[in-house]
Amino acid sequence: MVSNENEYVLVCKDISKAFGGTQALKSVQLKIKPGEVHALMGENGAGKSTLMKIVIGLYKQDSGSMTFEGKPYQAKGPVDAIKAGIAMIHQELNPEPHLSIADNIFLKREDTVCGIFLNKKKQNDRANEILRQFSFPYESTTLIKELTLAQVQMIEIIKAVSSDARLIIMDEPTSSLDSEETAHLFRVINDLKSKGVAIIYISHRMNEIFEICDQVSVFRDGMYIGSKPIADVSRHDLIEMMVGRKVENVFPKIDCEIGDVVFEARGLTGKGFSNINFKVRAGEILGISGLVGSGRSETMRAIFGLDSYESGKIFLNGKEIRIKSPADAIAKGICMVNEDRKNFGLCLLRSLRENISLPNLPKHQPHLLIDQAREKRECEDVAKKLTVKAASIEHTAYSLSGGNQQKVVISKWIMANPKLLILDEPTRGVDVGAKAEIHALMCQFAAKGMAVIMISSELPEVMSMSDRILVYHEGRIGGEILRSEILSESVTEKDILAKAFGGVSG
Amino acid sequence: MSKKFIVCLLIFVLALGLVACGQTEKPAADDAATESKADAPAARVGDVNGDGKIVVGYISKNLTDPFHAPINSYAETTLEQMKKDGVIDSWTGILDGETDPNKQIDRADECITKSADYVIILPAEAEASDPAVTKLVDAGIKVIVVNSKTVSTDEKAIAYCGSNDVEAGRMLANWVLENVPNGGKYVHCTGVLGNSAQLERGQGIKEIMDKHPEFEMVGEPDTQWSGDKCANATTDAIAQYGSELVAIIADNDDMSSAAQRAANDAGRSDIICIGVDGNQNPLQMVKNGELGATVLQDGVGQLTAGIEVIKASIEGREFDKEPVIPFVLVTSENVGQYLD
Amino acid sequence: MIENIKISRKNNDALKRFMGNYGIGVVLIIMMVAIGIMEPSFATKNNFINVAAQVSINGMIAYGMCLAITTGGIDLSVGAQLALTSCVLGQTITNMNMNIWLSCLIALAVSTAFGCLNGILIAKFNMFPFVVTLSTQLVIRGLSQVISSGKAISLTSMEFKGIYSNKLLSIPVPIVMLFVVTIVMYLLLHWTVFGRYIFAVGGNVNAAIASGVSEFKTKVGVYTVSGLLAGVAAIIFTAKTGSAQSNIGIGYETDAVAACVLGGTSFAGGIATIPGVLMGIFIIGFIYNGMNLIGVSSYYQSIVKGCVIIGAVLLDMLMNKKNQ
């Protein structure tokens, strides 16, 4: 048994941690082998992030111990963890945008002369060398702000590896990457693996887990459920382990009656998109696929009035309308769930009630003073209908999990009773249970006669939920796919990807 | 939760601690009060409100000006001594007027709450601080106004102890006339506009200078009693007028000494700088020969006169209702007797 | 058993929220009791009336400041607004012999207009509120010096002075005004759509815009109200001192900010309560009043004040951490 432990790079034993009254972790285990990509799975709040924060020293466990490379290990903070050989790449990357790549790679371990002055030249040369090893196409003096999100993430990984990390923790690394970037990331991961670096991979995306991981450990409600080689489990097994119940169908699309055209865009052109033409009908879910930056979100932002468009016309119920601001759009019955929930979705420090009623105040509260009782009643109703899990609607939005926050955002738009509901990445960072619930809700809205547009980077989601799919390619609509084609399997994921990349399917 | 309370607690322990610092004097004061009550007759002349205690209030103009610092500390030592001697039973401590009439009126409220019998006030403004005086008088308190008048001082206060600022202005102008007989260009650096000292000193300067066409005023910058601003104005004027500039007249001597220093640094020690107050720094410069002269306003003398009024009133003696404390021209000859 | 635990946790939650919002009230009460024990003359009706009348000026300014801070900004021009409004009052009442109520209206219109100007500069051009109000503050004080030529204008009208000294049902008028403004501000911030928009813009301006809130209207509204309230404060100030002059109100924004911070207004924006600010206003008032009555040397008073404010900010940060 003891000799066995030595074959692991990281062993966490009986780790427990409580926050106030809630037990976040109950005596959990985790064993990671060198050169292994180890998936951590579980719904949001299952304890994965807490455990990882203990590993890199952001939290201290109440009880339990860890060994790293056979020696007892306890980090006092992230810097300490990096020194020991453990690096974490966070879900939200925020390196200093005005630093150069080299500055960022050597942040906190700068090359100095006499301990004060930076040795810029030497640092840049070394950084260039490292970048070339990873065939990264930029010079080390490039500023971080000039890179795409995926490239920044790459820099973070390079930084981790260059600091001689033997264990890299990746928290939702693909959440903001498109398919091509994801593929590139996976190549890097495989490369690291072959060098003997262990990777802990946290993700909600089942496909990725099966594609890249060797071993999977599942957590539920702060408990360790089990660990299995990925080859021995099926998707169904994993979902069952995570939610503790049988899930029949992850994406339960219900077909609804499709009515008249509600919304139409004609020749819409703006920053990042040009000559966009499409129609959405009542009861229809229109899926939009494409790479990140292909103009899909930009089009929707322009329709909602967050950005402006240069030319083209939009029609609602057959009448031409002009939208200058989100206030206009909301008044006319167009609502949008933004992909960036934190920045565009919620005032995190305000209560759920205030968040839900915010866009609906002008319509629902015509008098000088707000009728708080009515407001409370209406918000509670809609929150209940959308199965928002919160003790009270007076709690702050901050206190909820990602999935519940998303449901609050959807709640506020449902209360507005829109004619057209646009959802941009509605299930990003949302756990499996909530994801299925959000999908069910979308079907309900469609059934009530709403027109729904859903943007998603997850192909299985788009394919199972949409009545029709538009595929964006470089700011234009590159193709249209009907549900019947998907059901008959005459169109596959591969075909959609091919359209998104602009190539002919082959 | 617990952390929150610790912070709460900490703040209050701190606040109470400091409060207690001020408090330590208190029991002694009470002892003195009971003592003096025992040997004093039932109703003393000085016990204006008839509560058996003589309480003196002191509302300062501010705690920050170098001119007011010695006045305040003199008030503290003298009134403490009077308390020890049993002349008065207690006093309010130095109340900070923050050079703000609004705050002075608030401090007057507190003197009333403390049932003061006499209040010494050094008004921040002639007009705006007046409600403090009237409020105190209306509450039956005998008010002694020191340093500068408020509009109803003559009518309401039992005494005014101050100096004549117009006279100070004349002294400034005369010093310049004596030292630069040929005339030339000069700059007048003012105090905060609207202060009575600024207005009256300016009036005195103008009165004299208007009779002497050989002098030309080339600027009247708003230097707000600030030495720093006055020094800047001086260097600007030197740059602009060169050798034609002969004098800087400043409304106070923080400014005139800063101006002289700036002039000396620019190699123009021939420029005559003079101002009013007699603060320690200018006096030191006079002693070192860096500054020709300064006009001393005897603030401590004014306050001494005010306290004499209180003593006389308590003892039932006659007193001068408006003692005028003269300004003194301090030069290298007499500086020794005013420097600490 | 489980039920019981649930209930107790719920109560604990409510208590936490209450302490988060009004914990400063406990501080205020402890403070009043402590000073009252040390100095009996503190706990008299007259002294409380004095303090309430004294804080009315800072109170008005603090409410305006609270709105500005809640939207993530600050209004540094309030002190200068005080001076300008005062000078306008002096000019119209004394030098033009205008009806005092008409001149009050004109004075309020002037301060409101400058508040509105602040708001437009901040919202339209997306400039930092700190920079904008720092600059307009200079302009406004300069204007007041121009209007008054730097001289104090005496206001002898007893009717006008009565705004400070008169009593309504044996309560001094400034206290009545503070009371009315408190109620109006409470309703404005907590019961109107405009108030909700203030919280939303301060809490997360992008999310607010994406929810159909006009950032421009909200910010302009906030600074306009701040200007109006500074004008009201100036009327009380001028009636109190009976003199209109351009050098008043210097540093008044400090006490107003302090009252806001004590009252739990978060500098990050999006969090504030009017009852909290009211308590902050009174704490500042009692610090001055209490220390003077006890006889704390004035030299130590500003140290105590500073420590209390830092303590309150620490408290604010701790609570925010808790809420997260």
PDB file of C-alpha atoms in Angstrom, chain A residues 21 304 306 326-327 330 342-347 349-350 353-354 357-359 361-362 368-370 372 375 394-396 398 412-413, chain C residues 9-10 13 17 187 190-193 196-197 199-201 203-213 269-272 320 323-324:
ATOM      1  CA  GLY A  21     -22.326  25.925   8.526  1.00  0.00           C
ATOM      2  CA  PHE A 304     -30.668  43.822 -28.991  1.00  0.00           C
ATOM      3  CA  LEU A 306     -26.071  46.790 -27.251  1.00  0.00           C
ATOM      4  CA  PRO A 326     -31.555  47.683 -25.108  1.00  0.00           C
ATOM      5  CA  ALA A 327     -34.341  49.778 -23.597  1.00  0.00           C
ATOM      6  CA  ILE A 330     -37.081  45.384 -24.369  1.00  0.00           C
ATOM      7  CA  LYS A 342     -21.173  38.388 -14.812  1.00  0.00           C
ATOM      8  CA  ASN A 343     -20.784  41.587 -16.807  1.00  0.00           C
ATOM      9  CA  PHE A 344     -24.040  41.838 -18.705  1.00  0.00           C
ATOM     10  CA  GLY A 345     -26.430  39.614 -16.829  1.00  0.00           C
ATOM     11  CA  LEU A 346     -26.633  40.437 -13.162  1.00  0.00           C
ATOM     12  CA  CYS A 347     -25.913  42.994 -10.489  1.00  0.00           C
ATOM     13  CA  LEU A 349     -24.513  42.322  -5.029  1.00  0.00           C
ATOM     14  CA  ARG A 350     -28.211  43.119  -5.352  1.00  0.00           C
ATOM     15  CA  ARG A 353     -35.860  40.313  -6.601  1.00  0.00           C
ATOM     16  CA  GLU A 354     -34.200  43.505  -7.799  1.00  0.00           C
ATOM     17  CA  SER A 357     -37.680  43.069 -11.794  1.00  0.00           C
ATOM     18  CA  LEU A 358     -35.060  45.515 -13.160  1.00  0.00           C
ATOM     19  CA  PRO A 359     -36.016  45.468 -16.871  1.00  0.00           C
ATOM     20  CA  LEU A 361     -40.151  48.063 -13.769  1.00  0.00           C
ATOM     21  CA  PRO A 362     -41.416  50.547 -16.353  1.00  0.00           C
ATOM     22  CA  LEU A 368     -44.617  56.802  -8.572  1.00  0.00           C
ATOM     23  CA  LEU A 369     -43.690  54.313  -5.873  1.00  0.00           C
ATOM     24  CA  ILE A 370     -42.920  50.658  -6.425  1.00  0.00           C
ATOM     25  CA  GLN A 372     -43.095  46.035  -3.339  1.00  0.00           C
ATOM     26  CA  GLU A 375     -43.096  42.975  -7.135  1.00  0.00           C
ATOM     27  CA  GLU A 394     -33.968  38.583  -1.042  1.00  0.00           C
ATOM     28  CA  HIS A 395     -30.594  36.836  -1.227  1.00  0.00           C
ATOM     29  CA  THR A 396     -27.907  38.397  -3.357  1.00  0.00           C
ATOM     30  CA  TYR A 398     -23.721  36.398  -5.768  1.00  0.00           C
ATOM     31  CA  LYS A 412     -36.094  38.451 -15.664  1.00  0.00           C
ATOM     32  CA  TRP A 413     -36.582  38.117 -19.387  1.00  0.00           C
TER      33      TRP A 413
ATOM     34  CA  ARG C   9     -30.301  29.427  10.211  1.00  0.00           C
ATOM     35  CA  LYS C  10     -32.963  31.563   8.614  1.00  0.00           C
ATOM     36  CA  ASP C  13     -29.486  35.021   7.938  1.00  0.00           C
ATOM     37  CA  ARG C  17     -28.545  40.984   6.697  1.00  0.00           C
ATOM     38  CA  LEU C 187     -38.677  56.780  -0.894  1.00  0.00           C
ATOM     39  CA  HIS C 190     -35.750  52.403  -1.974  1.00  0.00           C
ATOM     40  CA  TRP C 191     -39.218  52.773  -3.420  1.00  0.00           C
ATOM     41  CA  THR C 192     -38.907  54.266  -6.878  1.00  0.00           C
ATOM     42  CA  VAL C 193     -37.780  52.961 -10.238  1.00  0.00           C
ATOM     43  CA  ARG C 196     -33.540  50.858  -8.488  1.00  0.00           C
ATOM     44  CA  TYR C 197     -31.732  52.202 -11.509  1.00  0.00           C
ATOM     45  CA  PHE C 199     -28.424  50.635  -7.541  1.00  0.00           C
ATOM     46  CA  ALA C 200     -28.270  48.842 -10.884  1.00  0.00           C
ATOM     47  CA  VAL C 201     -25.960  51.382 -12.534  1.00  0.00           C
ATOM     48  CA  GLY C 203     -23.792  47.611  -9.057  1.00  0.00           C
ATOM     49  CA  ASN C 204     -23.015  46.691 -12.652  1.00  0.00           C
ATOM     50  CA  VAL C 205     -23.378  49.329 -15.292  1.00  0.00           C
ATOM     51  CA  ASN C 206     -23.211  46.882 -18.221  1.00  0.00           C
ATOM     52  CA  ALA C 207     -25.904  44.659 -16.812  1.00  0.00           C
ATOM     53  CA  ALA C 208     -28.018  47.724 -16.099  1.00  0.00           C
ATOM     54  CA  ILE C 209     -27.733  48.933 -19.699  1.00  0.00           C
ATOM     55  CA  ALA C 210     -28.487  45.423 -20.965  1.00  0.00           C
ATOM     56  CA  SER C 211     -31.605  45.524 -18.811  1.00  0.00           C
ATOM     57  CA  GLY C 212     -32.837  48.669 -20.507  1.00  0.00           C
ATOM     58  CA  VAL C 213     -31.604  51.194 -17.921  1.00  0.00           C
ATOM     59  CA  GLY C 269     -21.053  51.239  -5.869  1.00  0.00           C
ATOM     60  CA  GLY C 270     -24.438  49.595  -5.804  1.00  0.00           C
ATOM     61  CA  ILE C 271     -24.853  49.380  -2.038  1.00  0.00           C
ATOM     62  CA  ALA C 272     -26.370  52.021   0.237  1.00  0.00           C
ATOM     63  CA  ASN C 320     -18.934  42.883   1.818  1.00  0.00           C
ATOM     64  CA  ASN C 323     -22.011  39.008   1.537  1.00  0.00           C
ATOM     65  CA  GLN C 324     -19.887  37.469  -1.151  1.00  0.00           C
TER      66      GLN C 324
END
